[in-house]
Coordinates of C-alpha atoms and ligand atoms in Angstrom, one line a residue:
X1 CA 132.4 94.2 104.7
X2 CA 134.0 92.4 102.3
X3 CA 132.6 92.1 98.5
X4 CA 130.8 89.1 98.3
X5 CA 128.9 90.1 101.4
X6 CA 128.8 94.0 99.9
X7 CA 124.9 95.5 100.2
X8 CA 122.5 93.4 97.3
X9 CA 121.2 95.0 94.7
X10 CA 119.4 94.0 91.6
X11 CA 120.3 94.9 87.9
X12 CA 117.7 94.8 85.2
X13 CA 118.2 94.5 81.5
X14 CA 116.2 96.9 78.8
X15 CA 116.1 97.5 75.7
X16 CA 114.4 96.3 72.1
X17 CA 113.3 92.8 71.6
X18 CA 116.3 91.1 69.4
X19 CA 118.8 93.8 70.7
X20 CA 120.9 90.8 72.8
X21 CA 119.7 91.1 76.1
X22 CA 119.6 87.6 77.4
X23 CA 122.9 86.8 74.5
X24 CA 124.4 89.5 76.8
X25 CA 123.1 87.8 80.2
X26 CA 124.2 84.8 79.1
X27 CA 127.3 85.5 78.3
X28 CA 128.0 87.3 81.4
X29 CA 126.9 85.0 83.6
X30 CA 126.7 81.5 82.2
X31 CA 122.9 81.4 82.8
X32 CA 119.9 81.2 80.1
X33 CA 117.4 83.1 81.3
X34 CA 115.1 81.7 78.6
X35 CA 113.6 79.5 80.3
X36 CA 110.2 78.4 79.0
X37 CA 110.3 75.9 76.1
X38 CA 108.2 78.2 74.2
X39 CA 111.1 81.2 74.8
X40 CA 113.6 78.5 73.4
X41 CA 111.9 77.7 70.6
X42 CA 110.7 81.0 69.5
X43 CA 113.8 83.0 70.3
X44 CA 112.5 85.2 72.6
X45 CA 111.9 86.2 76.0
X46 CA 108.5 86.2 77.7
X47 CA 108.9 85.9 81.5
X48 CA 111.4 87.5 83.0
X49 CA 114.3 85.6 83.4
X50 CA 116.4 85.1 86.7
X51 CA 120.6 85.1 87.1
X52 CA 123.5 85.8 89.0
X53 CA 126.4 88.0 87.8
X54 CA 129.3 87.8 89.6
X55 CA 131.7 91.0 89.1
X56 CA 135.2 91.4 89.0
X57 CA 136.1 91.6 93.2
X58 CA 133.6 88.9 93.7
X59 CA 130.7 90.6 94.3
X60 CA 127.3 89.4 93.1
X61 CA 124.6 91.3 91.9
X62 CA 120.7 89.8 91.1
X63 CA 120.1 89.7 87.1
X64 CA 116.5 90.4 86.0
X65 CA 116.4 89.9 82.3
X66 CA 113.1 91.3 80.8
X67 CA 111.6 91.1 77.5
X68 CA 111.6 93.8 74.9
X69 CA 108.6 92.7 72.7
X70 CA 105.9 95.6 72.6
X71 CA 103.2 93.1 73.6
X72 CA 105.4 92.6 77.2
X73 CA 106.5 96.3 78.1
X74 CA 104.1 95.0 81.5
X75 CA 106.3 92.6 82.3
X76 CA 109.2 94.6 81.7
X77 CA 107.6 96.9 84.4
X78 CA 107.0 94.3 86.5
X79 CA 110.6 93.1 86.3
X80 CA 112.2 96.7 86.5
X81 CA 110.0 98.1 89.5
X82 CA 112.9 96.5 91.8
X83 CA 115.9 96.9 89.9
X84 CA 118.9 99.7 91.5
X85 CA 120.8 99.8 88.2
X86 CA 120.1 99.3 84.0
X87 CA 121.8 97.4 81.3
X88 CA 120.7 98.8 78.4
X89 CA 121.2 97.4 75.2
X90 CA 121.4 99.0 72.0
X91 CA 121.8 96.5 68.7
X92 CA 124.8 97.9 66.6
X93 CA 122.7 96.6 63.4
X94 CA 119.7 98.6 65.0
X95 CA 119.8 101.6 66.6
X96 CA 117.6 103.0 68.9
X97 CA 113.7 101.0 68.5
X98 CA 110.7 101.7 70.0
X99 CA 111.3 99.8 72.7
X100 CA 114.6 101.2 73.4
X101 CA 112.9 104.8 74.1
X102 CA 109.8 103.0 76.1
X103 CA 111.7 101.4 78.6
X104 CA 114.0 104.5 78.9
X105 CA 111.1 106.0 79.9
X106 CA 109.8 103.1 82.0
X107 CA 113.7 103.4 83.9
X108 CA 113.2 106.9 84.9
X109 CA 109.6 107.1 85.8
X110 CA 111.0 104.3 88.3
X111 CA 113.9 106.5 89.3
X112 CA 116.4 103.9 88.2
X113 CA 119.1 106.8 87.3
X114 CA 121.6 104.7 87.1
X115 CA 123.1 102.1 84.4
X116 CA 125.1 101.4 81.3
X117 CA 124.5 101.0 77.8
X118 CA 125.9 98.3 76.0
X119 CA 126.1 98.3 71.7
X120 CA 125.7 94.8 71.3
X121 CA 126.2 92.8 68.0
X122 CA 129.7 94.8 67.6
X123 CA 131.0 92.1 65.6
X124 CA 128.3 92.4 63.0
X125 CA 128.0 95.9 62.7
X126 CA 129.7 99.7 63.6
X127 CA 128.7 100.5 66.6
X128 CA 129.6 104.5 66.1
X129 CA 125.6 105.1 65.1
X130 CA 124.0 103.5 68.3
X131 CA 126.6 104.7 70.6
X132 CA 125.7 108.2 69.5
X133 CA 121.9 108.0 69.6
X134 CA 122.8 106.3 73.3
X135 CA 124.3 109.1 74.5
X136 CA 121.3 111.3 72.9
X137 CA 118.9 108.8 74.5
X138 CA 120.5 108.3 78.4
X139 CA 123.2 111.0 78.0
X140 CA 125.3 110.6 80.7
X141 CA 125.5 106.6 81.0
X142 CA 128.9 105.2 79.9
X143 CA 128.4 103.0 76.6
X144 CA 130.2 100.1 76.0
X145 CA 130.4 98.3 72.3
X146 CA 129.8 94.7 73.4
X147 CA 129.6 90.9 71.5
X148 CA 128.4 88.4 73.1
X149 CA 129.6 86.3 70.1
X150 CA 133.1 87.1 70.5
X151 CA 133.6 88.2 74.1
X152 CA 134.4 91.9 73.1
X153 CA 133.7 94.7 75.6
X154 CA 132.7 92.5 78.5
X155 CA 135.6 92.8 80.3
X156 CA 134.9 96.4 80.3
X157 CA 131.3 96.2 80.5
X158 CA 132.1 94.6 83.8
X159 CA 134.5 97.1 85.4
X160 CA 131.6 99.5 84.5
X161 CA 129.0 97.8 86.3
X162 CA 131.1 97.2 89.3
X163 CA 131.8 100.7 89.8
X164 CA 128.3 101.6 89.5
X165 CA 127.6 99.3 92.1
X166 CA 129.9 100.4 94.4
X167 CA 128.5 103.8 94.1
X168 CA 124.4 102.8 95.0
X169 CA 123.4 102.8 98.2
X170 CA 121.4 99.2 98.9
X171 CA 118.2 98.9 100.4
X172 CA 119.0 96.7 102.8
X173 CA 120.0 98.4 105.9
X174 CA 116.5 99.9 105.5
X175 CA 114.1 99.8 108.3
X176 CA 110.5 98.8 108.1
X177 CA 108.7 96.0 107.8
X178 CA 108.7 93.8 105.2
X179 CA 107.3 94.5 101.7
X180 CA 107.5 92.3 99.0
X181 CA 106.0 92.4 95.4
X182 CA 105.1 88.5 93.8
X183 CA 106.2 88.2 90.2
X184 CA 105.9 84.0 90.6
X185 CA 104.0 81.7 92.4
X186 CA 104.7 78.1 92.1
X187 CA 104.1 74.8 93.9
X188 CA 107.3 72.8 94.3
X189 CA 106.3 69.1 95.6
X190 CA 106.9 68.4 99.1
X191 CA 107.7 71.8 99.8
X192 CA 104.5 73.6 99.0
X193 CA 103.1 76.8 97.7
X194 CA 106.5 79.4 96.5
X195 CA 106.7 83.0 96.0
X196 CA 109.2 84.7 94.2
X197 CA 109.9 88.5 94.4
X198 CA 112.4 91.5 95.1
X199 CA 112.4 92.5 98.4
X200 CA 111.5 96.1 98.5
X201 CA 111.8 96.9 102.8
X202 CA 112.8 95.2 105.8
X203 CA 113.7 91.7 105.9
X204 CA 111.8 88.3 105.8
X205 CA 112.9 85.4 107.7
X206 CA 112.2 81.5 108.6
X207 CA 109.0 81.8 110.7
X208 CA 107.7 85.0 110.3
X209 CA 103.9 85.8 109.9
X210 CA 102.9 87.6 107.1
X211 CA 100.3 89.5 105.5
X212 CA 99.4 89.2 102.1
X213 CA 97.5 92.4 100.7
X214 CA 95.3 93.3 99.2
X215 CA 93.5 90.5 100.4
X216 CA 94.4 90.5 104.0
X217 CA 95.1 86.6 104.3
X218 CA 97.7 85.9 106.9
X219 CA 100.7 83.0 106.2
X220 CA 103.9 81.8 107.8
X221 CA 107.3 82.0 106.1
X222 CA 108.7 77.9 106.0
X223 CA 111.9 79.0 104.5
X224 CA 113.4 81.3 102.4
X225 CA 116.0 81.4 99.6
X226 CA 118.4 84.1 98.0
X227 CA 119.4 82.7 94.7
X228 CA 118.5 78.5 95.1
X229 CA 120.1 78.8 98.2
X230 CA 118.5 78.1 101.7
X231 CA 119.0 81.6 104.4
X232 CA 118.1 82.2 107.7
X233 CA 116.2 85.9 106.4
X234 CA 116.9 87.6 103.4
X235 CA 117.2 91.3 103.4
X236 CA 115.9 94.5 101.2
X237 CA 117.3 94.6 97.4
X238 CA 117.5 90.9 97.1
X239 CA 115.5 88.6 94.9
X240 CA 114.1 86.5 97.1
X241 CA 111.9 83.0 96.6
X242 CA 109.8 82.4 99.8
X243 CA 107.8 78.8 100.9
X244 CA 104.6 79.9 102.7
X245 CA 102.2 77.9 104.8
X246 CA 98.7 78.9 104.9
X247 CA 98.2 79.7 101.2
X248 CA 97.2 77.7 98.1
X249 CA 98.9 78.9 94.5
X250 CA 95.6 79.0 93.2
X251 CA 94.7 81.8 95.9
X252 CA 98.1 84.2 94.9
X253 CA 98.3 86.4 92.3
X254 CA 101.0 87.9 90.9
X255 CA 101.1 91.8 92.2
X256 CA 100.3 90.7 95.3
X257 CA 102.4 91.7 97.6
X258 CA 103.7 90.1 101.3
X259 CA 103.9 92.9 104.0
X260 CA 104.8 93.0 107.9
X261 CA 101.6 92.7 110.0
X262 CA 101.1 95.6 111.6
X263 CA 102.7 98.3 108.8
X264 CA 101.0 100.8 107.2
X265 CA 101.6 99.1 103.7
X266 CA 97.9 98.8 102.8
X267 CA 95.5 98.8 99.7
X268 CA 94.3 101.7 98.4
X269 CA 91.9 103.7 95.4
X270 CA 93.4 107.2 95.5
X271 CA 96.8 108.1 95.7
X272 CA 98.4 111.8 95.3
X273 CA 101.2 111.5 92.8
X274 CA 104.0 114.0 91.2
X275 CA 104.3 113.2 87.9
X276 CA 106.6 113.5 85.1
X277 CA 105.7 112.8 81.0
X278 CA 107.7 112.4 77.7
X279 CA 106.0 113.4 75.3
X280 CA 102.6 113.9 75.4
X281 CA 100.7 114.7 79.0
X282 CA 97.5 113.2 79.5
X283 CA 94.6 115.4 80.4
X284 CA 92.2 115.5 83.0
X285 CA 89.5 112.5 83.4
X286 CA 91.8 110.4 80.9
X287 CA 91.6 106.8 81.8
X288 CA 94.9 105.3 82.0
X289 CA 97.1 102.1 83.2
X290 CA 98.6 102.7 86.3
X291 CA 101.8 100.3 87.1
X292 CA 102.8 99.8 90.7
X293 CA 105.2 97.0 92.1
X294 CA 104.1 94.0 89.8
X295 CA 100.5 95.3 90.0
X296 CA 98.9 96.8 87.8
X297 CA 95.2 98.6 87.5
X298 CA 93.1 101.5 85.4
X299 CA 92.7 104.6 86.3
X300 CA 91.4 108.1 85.9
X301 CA 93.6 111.1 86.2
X302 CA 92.7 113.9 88.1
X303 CA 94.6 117.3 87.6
X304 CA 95.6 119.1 91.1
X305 CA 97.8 121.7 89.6
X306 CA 101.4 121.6 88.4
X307 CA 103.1 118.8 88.1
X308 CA 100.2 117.1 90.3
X309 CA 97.6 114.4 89.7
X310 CA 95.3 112.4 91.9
X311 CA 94.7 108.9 90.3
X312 CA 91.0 107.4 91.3
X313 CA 92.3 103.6 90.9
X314 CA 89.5 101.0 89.6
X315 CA 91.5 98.3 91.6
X316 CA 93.1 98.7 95.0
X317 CA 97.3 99.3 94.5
X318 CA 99.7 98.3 97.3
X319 CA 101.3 101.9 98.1
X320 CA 103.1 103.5 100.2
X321 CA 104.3 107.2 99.9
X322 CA 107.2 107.4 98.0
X323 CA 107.0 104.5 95.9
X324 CA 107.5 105.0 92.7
X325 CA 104.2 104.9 89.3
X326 CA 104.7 104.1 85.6
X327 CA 101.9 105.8 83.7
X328 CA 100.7 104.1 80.5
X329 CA 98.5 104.3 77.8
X330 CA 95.8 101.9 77.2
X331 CA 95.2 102.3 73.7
X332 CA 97.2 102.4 71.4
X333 CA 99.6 101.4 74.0
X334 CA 102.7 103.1 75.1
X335 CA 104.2 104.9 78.3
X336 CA 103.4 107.8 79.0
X337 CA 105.7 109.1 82.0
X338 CA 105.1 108.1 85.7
X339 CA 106.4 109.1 89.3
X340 CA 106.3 109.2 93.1
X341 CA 103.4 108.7 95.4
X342 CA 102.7 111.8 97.8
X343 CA 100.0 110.7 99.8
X344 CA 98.7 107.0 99.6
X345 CA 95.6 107.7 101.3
X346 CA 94.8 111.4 100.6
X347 CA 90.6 112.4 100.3
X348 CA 89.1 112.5 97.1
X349 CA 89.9 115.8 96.2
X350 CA 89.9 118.5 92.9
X351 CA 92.9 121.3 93.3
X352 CA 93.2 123.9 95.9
X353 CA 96.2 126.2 96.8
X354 CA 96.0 124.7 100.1
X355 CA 96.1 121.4 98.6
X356 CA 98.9 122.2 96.0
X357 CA 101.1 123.7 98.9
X358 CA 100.6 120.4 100.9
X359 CA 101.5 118.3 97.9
X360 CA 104.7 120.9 97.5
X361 CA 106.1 120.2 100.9
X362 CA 105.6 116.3 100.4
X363 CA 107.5 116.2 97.6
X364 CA 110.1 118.1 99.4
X365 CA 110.3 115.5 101.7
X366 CA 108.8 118.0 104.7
X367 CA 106.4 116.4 107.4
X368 CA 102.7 117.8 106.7
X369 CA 99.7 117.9 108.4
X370 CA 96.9 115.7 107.2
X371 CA 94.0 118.3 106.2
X372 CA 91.6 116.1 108.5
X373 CA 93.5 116.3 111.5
X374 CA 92.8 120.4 112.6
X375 CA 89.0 118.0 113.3
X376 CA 89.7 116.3 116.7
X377 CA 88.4 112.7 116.6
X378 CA 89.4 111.7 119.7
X379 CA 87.2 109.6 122.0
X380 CA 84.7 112.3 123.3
X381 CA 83.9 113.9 120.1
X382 CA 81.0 112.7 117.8
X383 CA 82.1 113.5 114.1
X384 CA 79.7 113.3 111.4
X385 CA 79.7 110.7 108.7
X386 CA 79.7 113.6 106.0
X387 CA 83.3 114.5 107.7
X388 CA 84.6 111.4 106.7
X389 CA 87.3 110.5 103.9
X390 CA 85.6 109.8 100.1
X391 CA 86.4 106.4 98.4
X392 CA 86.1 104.9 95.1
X393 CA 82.7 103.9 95.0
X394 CA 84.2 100.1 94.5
X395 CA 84.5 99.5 98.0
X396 CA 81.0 98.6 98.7
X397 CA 80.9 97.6 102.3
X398 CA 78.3 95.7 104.6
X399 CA 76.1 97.5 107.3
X400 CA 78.4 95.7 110.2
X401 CA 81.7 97.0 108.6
X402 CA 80.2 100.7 108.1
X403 CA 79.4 100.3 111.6
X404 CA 82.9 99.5 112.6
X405 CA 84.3 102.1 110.6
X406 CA 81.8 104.2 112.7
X407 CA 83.3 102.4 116.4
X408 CA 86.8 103.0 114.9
X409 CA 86.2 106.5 114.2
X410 CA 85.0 107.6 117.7
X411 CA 87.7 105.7 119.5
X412 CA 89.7 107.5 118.2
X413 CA 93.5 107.3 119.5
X414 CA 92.6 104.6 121.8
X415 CA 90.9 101.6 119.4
X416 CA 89.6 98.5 120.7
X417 CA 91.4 95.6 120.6
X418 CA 91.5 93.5 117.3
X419 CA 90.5 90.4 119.1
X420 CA 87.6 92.3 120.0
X421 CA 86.3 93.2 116.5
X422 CA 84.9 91.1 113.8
X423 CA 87.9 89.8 111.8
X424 CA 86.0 89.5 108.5
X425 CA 84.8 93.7 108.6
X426 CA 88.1 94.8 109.9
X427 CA 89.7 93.1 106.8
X428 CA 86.7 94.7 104.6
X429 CA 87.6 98.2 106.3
X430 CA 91.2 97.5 105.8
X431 CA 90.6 96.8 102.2
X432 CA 89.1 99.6 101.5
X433 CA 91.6 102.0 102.9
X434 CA 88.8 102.6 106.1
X435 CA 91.2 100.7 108.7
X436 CA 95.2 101.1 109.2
X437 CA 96.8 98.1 111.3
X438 CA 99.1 99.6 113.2
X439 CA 100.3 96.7 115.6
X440 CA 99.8 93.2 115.8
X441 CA 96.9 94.1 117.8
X442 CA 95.4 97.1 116.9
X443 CA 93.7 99.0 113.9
X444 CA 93.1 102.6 113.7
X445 CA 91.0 104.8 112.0
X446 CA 92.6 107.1 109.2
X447 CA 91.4 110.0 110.5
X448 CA 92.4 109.2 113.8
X449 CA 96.0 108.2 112.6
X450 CA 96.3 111.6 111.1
X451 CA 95.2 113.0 114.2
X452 CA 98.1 111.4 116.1
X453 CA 101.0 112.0 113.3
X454 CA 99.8 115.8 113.2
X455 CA 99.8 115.7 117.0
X456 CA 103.4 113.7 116.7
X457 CA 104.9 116.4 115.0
X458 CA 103.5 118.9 116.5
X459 CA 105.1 117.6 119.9
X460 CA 108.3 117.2 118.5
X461 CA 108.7 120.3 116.9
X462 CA 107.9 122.0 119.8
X463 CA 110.8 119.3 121.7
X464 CA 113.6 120.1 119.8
X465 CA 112.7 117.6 116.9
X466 CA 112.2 114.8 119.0
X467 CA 109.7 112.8 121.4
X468 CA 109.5 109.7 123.9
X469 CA 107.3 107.2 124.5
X470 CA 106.8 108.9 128.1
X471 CA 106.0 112.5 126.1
X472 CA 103.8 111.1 123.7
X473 CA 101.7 108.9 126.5
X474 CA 100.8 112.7 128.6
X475 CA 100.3 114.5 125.3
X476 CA 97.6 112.1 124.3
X477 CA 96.7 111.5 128.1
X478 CA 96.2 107.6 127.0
X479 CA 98.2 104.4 128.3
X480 CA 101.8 103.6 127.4
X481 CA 100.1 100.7 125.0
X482 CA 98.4 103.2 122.6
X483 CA 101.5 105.6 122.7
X484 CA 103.9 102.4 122.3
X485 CA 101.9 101.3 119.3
X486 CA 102.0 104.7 117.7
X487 CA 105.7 105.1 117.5
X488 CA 106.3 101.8 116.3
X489 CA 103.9 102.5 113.9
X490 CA 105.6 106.3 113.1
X491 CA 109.2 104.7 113.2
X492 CA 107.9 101.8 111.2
X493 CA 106.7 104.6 108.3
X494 CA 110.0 106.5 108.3
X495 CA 107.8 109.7 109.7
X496 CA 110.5 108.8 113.1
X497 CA 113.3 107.3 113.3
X498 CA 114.9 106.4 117.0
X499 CA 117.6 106.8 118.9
X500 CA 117.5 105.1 122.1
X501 CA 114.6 106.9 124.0
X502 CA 113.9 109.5 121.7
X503 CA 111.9 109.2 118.2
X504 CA 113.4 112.0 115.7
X505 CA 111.1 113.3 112.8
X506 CA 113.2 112.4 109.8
X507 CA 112.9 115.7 107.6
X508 CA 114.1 114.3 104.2
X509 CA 112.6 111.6 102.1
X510 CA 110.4 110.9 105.0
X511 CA 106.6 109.8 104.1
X512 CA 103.9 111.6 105.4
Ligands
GDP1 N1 126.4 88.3 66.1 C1 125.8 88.6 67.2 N2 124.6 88.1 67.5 C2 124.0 88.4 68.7 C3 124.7 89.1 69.7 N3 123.9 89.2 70.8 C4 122.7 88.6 70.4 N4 122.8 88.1 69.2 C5 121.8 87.4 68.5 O1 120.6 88.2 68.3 C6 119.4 87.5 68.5 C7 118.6 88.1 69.6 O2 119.3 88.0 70.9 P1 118.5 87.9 72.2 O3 119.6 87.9 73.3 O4 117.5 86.9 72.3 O5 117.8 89.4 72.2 P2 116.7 90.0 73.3 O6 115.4 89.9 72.7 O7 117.2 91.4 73.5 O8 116.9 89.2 74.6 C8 119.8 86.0 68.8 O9 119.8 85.3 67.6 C9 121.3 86.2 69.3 O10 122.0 85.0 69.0 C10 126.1 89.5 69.4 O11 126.7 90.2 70.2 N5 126.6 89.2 68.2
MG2 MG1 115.5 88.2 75.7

């Protein structure tokens, strides 16, 4: 592999507004990421801004440049939720602001661990104050004293970042489907509607058919670009612009996000979380912001014990378990701390020591048993509503899709075909966390998916750490579809991973 073909990754700038974040990106990289003509005229940086650095050996890395005004620290999370490394800048003239400590905060609720600091503005001031309160504030990060005026330090600031780079392992050889979080949407004329986004899993590639959550619609990749230039597929860590047929500007948002059909990315109102506060740690029943991906939504915080929360989301968040949370005040605002998902669809739940020890293997990375799935809901068994999982009371659903949920339920590891069911309450079910696509063709209940993972593990522990499509098929006594289907599904979710014939549990890092 040579360097400019060396594993993308994405760098994002931080630090206080007027600190020389976009001076700096600019003078790296030739670009102006101040695009807007109101950024130009007022000096400052709204939207995040877009470049390409090209380091020493030719390698290039993707440039987010976010803005540091107070009023944006939601963009900046936006921009940083798919960033591998930091700049930071510090002003010489300045010190350490506000918005200096926020986004430090922001950067490691994120787990973005690694970075540099750069003293900008050098040439107007000694940089011996910042550099100190730097190594106070990220200890550990090499600092550099910069100008983008004069050119001072970038040479350095360079080397730096290249050996960063070569030391973090890309996203891209990944597997999974595809899961990508919109910051833009745009129309571009006789090319249609354009998405713009960091590609979090998988690839994406000329042709494919996408869903878009958490509405459900489905679209078809025209083409795709990495940096203004046309690609067959683009691959995990890259900033990645996308044309889509089947979808109108006006029907995108940003924080949606464009997943594989048939993954277990999915909406949902709950999610089990570990989280980790700078100052000050909320308490129980405090409504909050809750940042995931470029989405964003409120949310009340529910203790579990430890270093544990449940948050009861007021809008549905695109999660998956081990993505990463910022947690934020609403008023005054500020960020408060943030963290890892644990379970993307637990029950609504208060703390147990049955629950606390669950949430202590998952964030160990150890496969679990979901608490449902000692409750066998396969296809001869007749479980009661009052067994089923809670939701936020939100999701209001219609008679026929409570009804489906019900079908769903009782078929347990062998559903009914999608083309059987009604498409608009499968999406309703889906939605609301009720329904888990887990082909092209097929939806299964939660429960029932729980059922099978427990049952999964439970077979491969008992095989040496391992099963095949053959063992799987008698140990659920169903057809080689459904078992085909599940370990897709399982490998799909990083619960598996295969090797030839076999399907190994991963046992770190591994969700659920
Ligand atoms: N003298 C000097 N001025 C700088 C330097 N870097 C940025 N500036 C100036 O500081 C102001 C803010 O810079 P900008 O890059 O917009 O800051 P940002 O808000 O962090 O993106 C602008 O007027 C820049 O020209 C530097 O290294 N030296
Ligand atoms: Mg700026």
């Amino acid at each position: 592999m040579n360097n400019t073909t060396a594993a993308p990754l994405t760098l994002g700038t931080a630090g206080h507004i007027d600190h020389g974040k976009t001076a700096l990106i600019r003078a790296l990289t030739g670009e102006d990421t101040d695009r807007l003509p109101e950024e130009r005229a007022r000096g400052i940086s709204i939207e995040l801004g877009y470049a390409r650095l090209q380091l020493p050996s030719g390698r290039q890395l993707s440039v987010i440049d976010v803005p540091g005004h107070e009023r944006f620290v939601r963009t900046m999370v936006a921009g940083a939720t798919g960033i591998d490394l930091y700049l930071m800048t510090i002003a010489a003239d300045d010190g350490v602001m506000p918005q200096t400590r926020e986004h430090a905060v922001v950067l490691r609720a994120l787990g973005v661990a690694r970075g540099v600091v750069a003293v900008t503005k050098s040439d107007v001031a000694d940089p011996e104050v910042a550099i100190i309160e730097a190594s106070e504030l990220l200890p550990g990060a090499e600092t550099f004293a910069v100008s983008a005026r004069t050119g001072h330090g970038l040479e350095e600031l360079r080397a730096a970042l290249e050996r960063i780079a070569g030391a973090i392992p890309s996203r891209a050889e990944a597997p999974g489907p595809a899961r990508l979080h919109v910051d833009r949407m745009f129309t571009i004329r006789g090319a249609g509607t354009v998405i713009t986004g960091t590609l979090w899993a998988g690839r994406i590639a000329h042709g494919d058919e996408l869903e878009l959550l958490p509405g459900g619609r489905h679209v078809r990749v025209r083409s795709v670009q990495v940096h203004d230039r046309p690609v067959e597929g683009a691959a995990a860590g890259q900033r990645v612009a996308v044309n889509l047929a089947g979808v109108a500007v006006a029907d995108l948002n940003r924080g949606d996000v464009l997943a594989g059909i048939g993954s277990d990315v999915q909406p949902t109102y709950l999610v089990d979380t570990q989280l980790e506060f700078a100052d000050r740690e909320p308490d129980h029943g405090d409504r909050v912001q809750v940042h995931h991906g470029t989405r964003e939504t409120a949310a009340r915080m529910a203790w579990l014990g430890g270093s544990y929360w449940q948050l009861r989301l007021e809008r549905p968040l695109v999660a998956v378990a081990g993505d990463r949370l910022v947690i934020r005040q609403i008023a005054p605002p500020d960020t408060l701390g943030g963290g890892i998902v644990l379970d993307a669809h637990p029950k609504k739940h208060g703390p147990s020591r049955e629950l606390l020890a669950r949430l202590e293997r998952l964030s160990r990375g150890e496969p679990v048993e979901h608490p449902q799935s000692s409750k066998s809901t396969s296809a001869g068994d007749q479980p009661g509503v009052r067994g089923s999982r809670q939701h936020a009371p939100h999701a209001r659903l219609a008679p026929s899709a409570l009804a489906l949920e019900q079908r769903l339920k009782q078929a347990g590891l062998e559903p009914p075909l999608d083309s059987e069911l009604d498409a608009n309450d499968l999406a309703a079910l889906r939605e609301a966390g009720r329904a888990v696509r887990v082909s092209k063709t097929l939806h299964y209940h939660p429960d029932a998916l729980a059922e099978a993972r427990a049952r999964l593990i439970a077979l491969a522990e008992r095989n040496g750490g391992s099963v095949t499509l053959a063992a799987l098929r008698d140990e659920h006594g169903t057809t080689r579809k459904f078992a085909q289907a599940l370990l897709e599904h399982f490998d799909s979710e990083k619960l598996t991973i295969r090797h030839g014939d076999a399907h190994s549990l991963r046992r770190s890092g591994g969700a659920l």
